[in-house]
Amino acid sequence: FRLLMGSFVAVSVTYIFGTLLTANGNLKLLNIVAATGVVVNVGVNFILIPHWQALGAAYASLSVQIFTALLQFLLAWKIFQLKFTAAFWLRLLVFAAIAVLATYFSRMLPYHWIVNFIIAGIVSLLASFFSGLLRLGELSKLLFARQKM
Protein backbone atom coordinates (compact mmCIF):
# COMPACT_ATOMS: atom_id res chain seq x y z
CA PHE A 1 0.00 0.00 0.00
CA ARG A 2 2.76 2.45 0.91
CA LEU A 3 4.52 1.77 -2.36
CA LEU A 4 1.37 2.46 -4.36
CA MET A 5 0.78 5.67 -2.42
CA GLY A 6 4.09 6.86 -3.86
CA SER A 7 2.36 6.76 -7.24
CA PHE A 8 0.00 9.47 -6.01
CA VAL A 9 2.57 12.21 -6.60
CA ALA A 10 3.27 10.97 -10.13
CA VAL A 11 -0.44 10.70 -10.91
CA SER A 12 -0.94 14.24 -9.58
CA VAL A 13 1.80 15.49 -11.91
CA THR A 14 0.13 13.77 -14.87
CA TYR A 15 -3.20 15.41 -13.97
CA ILE A 16 -1.58 18.85 -13.92
CA PHE A 17 0.52 18.59 -17.06
CA GLY A 18 -1.96 16.35 -18.89
CA THR A 19 -4.65 18.98 -18.40
CA LEU A 20 -2.28 21.70 -19.58
CA LEU A 21 -1.35 19.74 -22.70
CA THR A 22 -4.99 18.82 -23.39
CA ALA A 23 -6.08 22.46 -23.14
CA ASN A 24 -3.35 23.31 -25.63
CA GLY A 25 -4.59 20.66 -28.07
CA ASN A 26 -1.67 18.25 -27.73
CA LEU A 27 -3.83 15.11 -27.58
CA LYS A 28 -1.71 13.21 -30.08
CA LEU A 29 1.38 13.66 -27.90
CA LEU A 30 -0.58 12.62 -24.79
CA ASN A 31 -1.79 9.49 -26.57
CA ILE A 32 1.80 8.66 -27.54
CA VAL A 33 2.87 9.09 -23.91
CA ALA A 34 -0.02 6.88 -22.75
CA ALA A 35 0.74 4.18 -25.32
CA THR A 36 4.41 4.27 -24.40
CA GLY A 37 3.41 3.90 -20.75
CA VAL A 38 1.30 0.84 -21.55
CA VAL A 39 4.15 -0.81 -23.46
CA VAL A 40 6.68 -0.03 -20.72
CA ASN A 41 4.23 -1.23 -18.04
CA VAL A 42 3.65 -4.57 -19.77
CA GLY A 43 7.40 -5.03 -20.19
CA VAL A 44 8.24 -4.15 -16.59
CA ASN A 45 5.38 -6.34 -15.32
CA PHE A 46 6.66 -9.21 -17.45
CA ILE A 47 10.08 -8.87 -15.78
CA LEU A 48 9.08 -8.13 -12.17
CA ILE A 49 5.91 -10.13 -11.48
CA PRO A 50 7.47 -13.61 -11.87
CA HIS A 51 10.07 -12.75 -9.22
CA TRP A 52 8.15 -10.52 -6.80
CA GLN A 53 4.44 -11.18 -7.55
CA ALA A 54 2.25 -8.34 -6.20
CA LEU A 55 5.24 -6.34 -5.00
CA GLY A 56 6.68 -6.51 -8.51
CA ALA A 57 3.41 -5.19 -9.94
CA ALA A 58 3.48 -2.34 -7.41
CA TYR A 59 7.06 -1.44 -8.37
CA ALA A 60 6.09 -1.60 -12.04
CA SER A 61 3.13 0.70 -11.45
CA LEU A 62 5.22 3.20 -9.50
CA SER A 63 8.03 3.25 -12.06
CA VAL A 64 5.69 3.67 -15.04
CA GLN A 65 3.70 6.42 -13.31
CA ILE A 66 6.95 8.30 -12.62
CA PHE A 67 8.07 7.69 -16.22
CA THR A 68 4.85 9.05 -17.77
CA ALA A 69 4.77 12.01 -15.36
CA LEU A 70 8.33 12.87 -16.37
CA LEU A 71 7.46 12.60 -20.07
CA GLN A 72 4.45 14.89 -19.68
CA PHE A 73 6.49 17.39 -17.66
CA LEU A 74 9.21 17.42 -20.32
CA LEU A 75 6.66 17.88 -23.11
CA ALA A 76 5.02 20.81 -21.30
CA TRP A 77 8.44 22.28 -20.52
CA LYS A 78 9.42 22.14 -24.19
CA ILE A 79 6.08 23.25 -25.69
CA PHE A 80 5.45 26.11 -23.26
CA GLN A 81 9.13 26.97 -22.78
CA LEU A 82 8.66 26.82 -19.01
CA LYS A 83 11.37 28.36 -16.92
CA PHE A 84 11.91 27.47 -13.29
CA THR A 85 14.26 29.55 -11.18
CA ALA A 86 16.63 28.17 -8.59
CA ALA A 87 14.47 29.90 -5.96
CA PHE A 88 11.42 27.94 -7.12
CA TRP A 89 13.29 24.62 -6.89
CA LEU A 90 14.53 25.58 -3.41
CA ARG A 91 10.96 26.42 -2.28
CA LEU A 92 9.74 23.14 -3.72
CA LEU A 93 12.51 21.22 -1.96
CA VAL A 94 11.76 22.91 1.38
CA PHE A 95 8.06 22.13 1.01
CA ALA A 96 8.71 18.50 0.04
CA ALA A 97 11.12 18.00 2.94
CA ILE A 98 8.66 19.42 5.47
CA ALA A 99 5.75 17.41 4.03
CA VAL A 100 7.73 14.17 4.07
CA LEU A 101 8.97 14.79 7.62
CA ALA A 102 5.46 15.72 8.80
CA THR A 103 4.07 12.53 7.33
CA TYR A 104 6.87 10.42 8.79
CA PHE A 105 6.64 11.88 12.29
CA SER A 106 2.83 11.93 12.32
CA ARG A 107 2.94 8.14 12.27
CA MET A 108 4.60 8.26 15.70
CA LEU A 109 1.79 10.26 17.29
CA PRO A 110 -0.39 8.35 19.78
CA TYR A 111 -3.65 9.24 18.00
CA HIS A 112 -5.87 7.39 15.56
CA TRP A 113 -4.35 7.24 12.09
CA ILE A 114 -7.02 9.60 10.70
CA VAL A 115 -6.07 12.27 13.25
CA ASN A 116 -2.39 11.75 12.43
CA PHE A 117 -3.21 12.08 8.72
CA ILE A 118 -5.10 15.34 9.30
CA ILE A 119 -2.22 16.73 11.37
CA ALA A 120 0.27 15.85 8.62
CA GLY A 121 -2.04 17.48 6.06
CA ILE A 122 -2.32 20.69 8.07
CA VAL A 123 1.46 20.84 8.56
CA SER A 124 1.94 20.26 4.82
CA LEU A 125 -0.56 23.01 3.97
CA LEU A 126 1.24 25.40 6.31
CA ALA A 127 4.54 24.38 4.71
CA SER A 128 3.16 25.31 1.29
CA PHE A 129 2.48 28.83 2.61
CA PHE A 130 5.79 29.00 4.51
CA SER A 131 7.77 27.96 1.44
CA GLY A 132 5.98 30.47 -0.77
CA LEU A 133 4.48 27.88 -3.11
CA LEU A 134 1.01 29.10 -2.10
CA ARG A 135 0.24 32.69 -1.28
CA LEU A 136 -2.73 33.48 0.91
CA GLY A 137 -3.66 36.58 -1.13
CA GLU A 138 -3.74 34.66 -4.40
CA LEU A 139 -5.69 31.82 -2.83
CA SER A 140 -8.33 34.19 -1.43
CA LYS A 141 -8.64 35.94 -4.83
CA LEU A 142 -9.23 32.57 -6.46
CA LEU A 143 -11.83 31.56 -3.88
CA PHE A 144 -13.70 34.87 -4.06
CA ALA A 145 -13.62 34.85 -7.86
CA ARG A 146 -15.30 31.42 -7.86
CA GLN A 147 -18.01 32.69 -5.50
CA LYS A 148 -18.91 35.48 -7.94
CA MET A 149 -19.53 33.00 -10.76
Backbone as numpy.savetxt, mean C-alpha at the origin, in Angstrom:
# Nx Ny Nz CAx CAy CAz Cx Cy Cz
-1.63 -15.53 7.85 -2.45 -14.34 7.85 -1.59 -13.08 7.85
-0.56 -13.06 8.69 0.31 -11.89 8.76 0.99 -11.63 7.43
1.39 -12.70 6.78 2.06 -12.57 5.49 1.12 -11.96 4.46
-0.11 -12.43 4.44 -1.08 -11.88 3.49 -1.44 -10.44 3.81
-1.40 -10.06 5.07 -1.67 -8.67 5.43 -0.60 -7.74 4.86
0.59 -8.28 4.64 1.63 -7.48 3.99 1.25 -7.10 2.57
0.39 -7.89 1.96 -0.09 -7.58 0.61 -0.99 -6.36 0.60
-1.54 -6.01 1.76 -2.46 -4.87 1.84 -1.81 -3.59 1.33
-0.57 -3.35 1.69 0.12 -2.13 1.25 0.26 -2.14 -0.27
0.66 -3.27 -0.83 0.82 -3.36 -2.28 -0.52 -3.20 -2.99
-1.57 -3.79 -2.46 -2.89 -3.64 -3.06 -3.34 -2.18 -2.98
-3.05 -1.52 -1.87 -3.39 -0.10 -1.74 -2.68 0.74 -2.79
-1.41 0.43 -3.03 -0.65 1.15 -4.06 -1.28 0.92 -5.43
-1.70 -0.31 -5.71 -2.32 -0.57 -7.02 -3.66 0.15 -7.14
-4.41 0.30 -6.06 -5.65 1.08 -6.13 -5.36 2.53 -6.47
-4.36 3.10 -5.84 -4.03 4.51 -6.08 -3.55 4.73 -7.51
-2.51 4.01 -7.90 -1.93 4.25 -9.21 -2.77 3.64 -10.33
-3.50 2.57 -10.05 -4.41 2.01 -11.04 -5.53 2.98 -11.37
-6.06 3.64 -10.34 -7.11 4.64 -10.56 -6.56 5.82 -11.35
-5.37 6.26 -11.01 -4.74 7.36 -11.73 -4.54 7.01 -13.20
-4.04 5.83 -13.47 -3.80 5.40 -14.85 -5.12 5.18 -15.60
-6.13 4.67 -14.91 -7.45 4.48 -15.54 -8.05 5.83 -15.92
-7.99 6.79 -15.01 -8.53 8.12 -15.29 -7.82 8.78 -16.47
-6.57 8.42 -16.67 -5.80 8.98 -17.79 -6.02 8.19 -19.09
-6.76 7.10 -19.03 -7.04 6.33 -20.23 -5.98 5.30 -20.59
-5.19 4.87 -19.63 -4.12 3.91 -19.88 -4.56 2.47 -19.58
-5.75 2.11 -20.03 -6.28 0.77 -19.74 -5.47 -0.34 -20.38
-4.95 -0.09 -21.57 -4.16 -1.12 -22.24 -2.92 -1.46 -21.40
-2.25 -0.43 -20.89 -1.07 -0.68 -20.05 -1.45 -1.41 -18.77
-2.58 -1.03 -18.16 -3.03 -1.71 -16.95 -3.35 -3.18 -17.22
-3.95 -3.45 -18.37 -4.24 -4.85 -18.72 -2.96 -5.64 -18.95
-1.95 -5.00 -19.51 -0.66 -5.68 -19.70 -0.03 -5.99 -18.34
-0.11 -5.02 -17.41 0.42 -5.25 -16.06 -0.34 -6.40 -15.39
-1.67 -6.40 -15.52 -2.48 -7.46 -14.90 -2.15 -8.83 -15.51
-2.04 -8.89 -16.82 -1.72 -10.16 -17.48 -0.33 -10.65 -17.08
0.61 -9.72 -16.99 1.96 -10.07 -16.55 1.92 -10.61 -15.13
1.11 -9.97 -14.27 0.96 -10.44 -12.90 0.40 -11.84 -12.83
-0.56 -12.15 -13.68 -1.15 -13.49 -13.70 -0.10 -14.52 -14.10
0.66 -14.22 -15.15 1.70 -15.15 -15.62 2.76 -15.37 -14.54
3.21 -14.27 -13.93 4.23 -14.37 -12.88 3.66 -15.15 -11.69
2.40 -14.88 -11.33 1.78 -15.56 -10.19 1.70 -17.07 -10.43
1.27 -17.47 -11.61 1.19 -18.90 -11.92 2.59 -19.53 -11.83
3.58 -18.85 -12.38 4.95 -19.37 -12.34 5.49 -19.50 -10.93
5.29 -18.45 -10.12 5.79 -18.49 -8.74 5.02 -19.53 -7.93
3.71 -19.63 -8.15 2.93 -20.68 -7.47 3.43 -22.07 -7.84
3.72 -22.26 -9.11 4.21 -23.55 -9.60 5.51 -23.94 -8.90
6.34 -22.95 -8.59 7.63 -23.21 -7.93 7.46 -23.38 -6.42
6.67 -22.50 -5.79 6.63 -22.46 -4.32 5.64 -23.43 -3.68
4.49 -23.64 -4.28 3.46 -24.47 -3.63 3.90 -25.91 -3.39
4.60 -26.58 -4.32 5.01 -27.95 -4.03 5.92 -28.07 -2.79
6.69 -27.04 -2.51 7.61 -27.09 -1.38 6.99 -26.58 -0.08
6.19 -25.51 -0.16 5.70 -24.86 1.05 4.18 -24.79 1.15
3.46 -25.46 0.29 1.99 -25.51 0.30 1.36 -24.11 0.45
0.52 -23.94 1.47 -0.21 -22.67 1.64 0.74 -21.51 1.88
1.82 -21.75 2.62 2.79 -20.68 2.85 3.43 -20.25 1.54
3.69 -21.18 0.65 4.22 -20.85 -0.67 3.26 -20.01 -1.47
1.97 -20.33 -1.39 0.95 -19.53 -2.09 0.89 -18.12 -1.52
1.04 -18.01 -0.19 1.02 -16.68 0.43 2.23 -15.86 0.00
3.41 -16.49 -0.04 4.60 -15.78 -0.52 4.45 -15.38 -1.99
3.86 -16.25 -2.78 3.64 -15.94 -4.20 2.71 -14.74 -4.33
1.64 -14.74 -3.56 0.68 -13.64 -3.60 1.34 -12.32 -3.21
2.09 -12.35 -2.11 2.77 -11.14 -1.65 3.75 -10.63 -2.70
4.56 -11.51 -3.25 5.58 -11.09 -4.21 4.96 -10.54 -5.49
3.88 -11.15 -5.96 3.24 -10.67 -7.20 2.51 -9.35 -6.94
1.90 -9.19 -5.78 1.25 -7.91 -5.46 2.28 -6.79 -5.42
3.43 -7.04 -4.81 4.50 -6.03 -4.78 4.98 -5.74 -6.19
5.15 -6.79 -6.99 5.61 -6.64 -8.37 4.66 -5.78 -9.19
3.35 -6.07 -9.13 2.40 -5.29 -9.93 2.26 -3.86 -9.39
2.36 -3.68 -8.08 2.32 -2.33 -7.52 3.51 -1.52 -8.01
4.68 -2.15 -8.03 5.87 -1.46 -8.52 5.74 -1.11 -10.00
5.21 -2.03 -10.80 5.00 -1.74 -12.22 4.05 -0.57 -12.42
2.95 -0.55 -11.69 1.99 0.56 -11.83 2.60 1.88 -11.37
3.36 1.84 -10.28 4.03 3.05 -9.81 4.99 3.56 -10.88
5.79 2.67 -11.46 6.76 3.08 -12.47 6.07 3.63 -13.72
4.97 3.02 -14.12 4.21 3.54 -15.26 3.69 4.95 -14.98
3.09 5.15 -13.81 2.57 6.47 -13.45 3.71 7.48 -13.35
4.82 7.06 -12.81 5.99 7.94 -12.68 6.47 8.40 -14.05
6.50 7.47 -14.99 6.96 7.80 -16.34 5.93 8.64 -17.10
4.68 8.22 -17.08 3.63 8.91 -17.84 3.39 10.32 -17.32
3.31 10.47 -16.01 3.00 11.77 -15.41 4.24 12.56 -15.02
5.40 12.00 -15.27 6.68 12.63 -14.93 6.67 13.11 -13.47
6.29 12.18 -12.59 6.21 12.48 -11.17 7.60 12.74 -10.60
7.65 13.70 -9.72 8.92 14.02 -9.08 8.70 13.99 -7.57
9.54 13.24 -6.89 9.46 13.13 -5.44 10.75 13.67 -4.86
10.63 14.61 -3.95 11.81 15.21 -3.33 12.35 14.29 -2.24
13.57 14.58 -1.85 14.18 13.83 -0.74 13.38 14.06 0.54
12.83 15.26 0.70 12.02 15.56 1.89 10.77 14.69 1.93
10.15 14.47 0.78 8.97 13.60 0.73 9.32 12.19 1.16
10.42 11.64 0.61 10.84 10.28 0.96 11.17 10.18 2.44
11.76 11.24 3.00 12.07 11.25 4.43 10.78 11.23 5.25
9.80 12.06 4.87 8.51 12.08 5.57 7.83 10.72 5.48
7.89 10.12 4.31 7.28 8.80 4.12 7.98 7.75 4.99
9.29 7.82 5.06 10.06 6.88 5.88 9.74 7.06 7.37
9.65 8.31 7.83 9.31 8.58 9.23 7.92 8.03 9.54
6.97 8.31 8.66 5.61 7.79 8.86 5.60 6.27 8.92
6.25 5.63 7.95 6.26 4.17 7.89 6.89 3.57 9.14
7.99 4.17 9.59 8.67 3.67 10.79 7.76 3.77 12.01
7.10 4.91 12.17 6.20 5.09 13.32 5.02 4.13 13.23
4.45 3.97 12.04 3.30 3.08 11.87 3.68 1.63 12.16
4.83 1.20 11.67 5.28 -0.17 11.92 5.55 -0.38 13.41
6.23 0.57 14.03 6.51 0.45 15.46 5.23 0.47 16.29
4.28 1.33 15.92 3.01 1.39 16.65 2.28 0.06 16.54
2.28 -0.52 15.37 1.62 -1.81 15.17 2.32 -2.90 15.97
3.64 -2.90 15.91 4.42 -3.92 16.63 4.18 -3.82 18.14
4.31 -2.61 18.69 4.19 -2.46 20.13 2.74 -2.57 20.61
1.78 -2.28 19.74 0.38 -2.40 20.16 0.03 -3.86 20.47
0.73 -4.78 19.85 0.49 -6.20 20.12 0.86 -6.58 21.55
1.70 -5.78 22.18 2.15 -6.07 23.54 1.22 -5.49 24.61
0.26 -4.68 24.18 -0.66 -4.08 25.14 -1.59 -5.15 25.72
-2.04 -4.95 26.97 -2.84 -5.99 27.63 -4.32 -5.96 27.27
-4.70 -5.26 26.20 -6.10 -5.10 25.85 -6.51 -6.10 24.78
-7.79 -6.12 24.49 -8.32 -6.95 23.41 -7.67 -6.50 22.10
-7.52 -7.42 21.16 -6.80 -7.10 19.93 -7.47 -5.97 19.15
-8.78 -5.83 19.26 -9.47 -4.74 18.55 -9.06 -3.39 19.13
-8.96 -3.31 20.45 -8.52 -2.07 21.09 -7.09 -1.76 20.69
-6.23 -2.77 20.69 -4.84 -2.58 20.28 -4.77 -2.09 18.83
-5.62 -2.65 17.98 -5.67 -2.26 16.57 -6.08 -0.79 16.43
-7.09 -0.39 17.19 -7.55 1.00 17.14 -6.46 1.94 17.63
-5.77 1.56 18.70 -4.67 2.39 19.22 -3.58 2.54 18.16
-3.20 1.45 17.52 -2.18 1.51 16.47 -2.65 2.39 15.31
-3.94 2.31 14.97 -4.49 3.14 13.90 -4.45 4.61 14.25
-4.80 4.95 15.49 -4.77 6.35 15.92 -3.34 6.88 15.91
-2.41 6.09 16.42 -1.00 6.51 16.41 -0.51 6.69 14.97
-0.91 5.80 14.07 -0.51 5.92 12.67 -1.12 7.17 12.03
-2.37 7.46 12.35 -3.01 8.67 11.82 -2.29 9.92 12.32
-1.97 9.94 13.61 -1.22 11.06 14.16 0.16 11.17 13.51
0.78 10.03 13.23 2.09 10.04 12.56 1.98 10.63 11.16
0.86 10.40 10.48 0.70 10.98 9.14 0.64 12.50 9.21
0.04 13.04 10.28 0.03 14.49 10.46 1.40 14.99 10.90
2.02 14.27 11.84 3.34 14.66 12.35 4.38 14.68 11.24
4.33 13.71 10.36 5.32 13.62 9.29 5.04 14.59 8.15
3.87 15.19 8.14 3.53 16.14 7.08 2.92 15.49 5.85
2.67 14.19 5.88 2.02 13.54 4.73 0.57 13.99 4.60
-0.09 14.19 5.73 -1.44 14.76 5.75 -1.39 16.10 6.46
-2.13 17.04 5.92 -2.22 18.35 6.56 -3.66 18.58 6.98
-3.84 18.99 8.21 -5.18 19.15 8.76 -6.01 20.14 7.95
-5.39 21.24 7.51 -6.11 22.24 6.72 -6.62 21.67 5.41
-5.78 20.91 4.72 -6.19 20.32 3.45 -7.26 19.26 3.65
-7.15 18.50 4.73 -8.14 17.48 5.02 -9.50 18.11 5.32
-9.50 19.19 6.10 -10.78 19.85 6.42 -11.39 20.49 5.17
-10.57 21.06 4.28 -11.09 21.60 3.02 -11.76 20.51 2.20
-11.13 19.36 2.14 -11.68 18.24 1.39 -13.01 17.78 1.99
-13.06 17.66 3.30 -14.29 17.22 3.96 -15.42 18.22 3.79
-15.11 19.52 3.94 -16.15 20.53 3.79 -16.60 20.66 2.34
-15.70 20.46 1.40 -16.07 20.51 -0.02 -17.04 19.38 -0.35
-16.86 18.22 0.25 -17.75 17.08 -0.01 -19.13 17.33 0.61
-19.17 18.07 1.71 -20.46 18.35 2.34 -21.30 19.30 1.50
-20.65 20.18 0.74 -21.36 21.15 -0.09 -21.96 20.51 -1.34
-21.50 19.32 -1.69 -21.98 18.66 -2.91 -23.39 18.21 -2.78
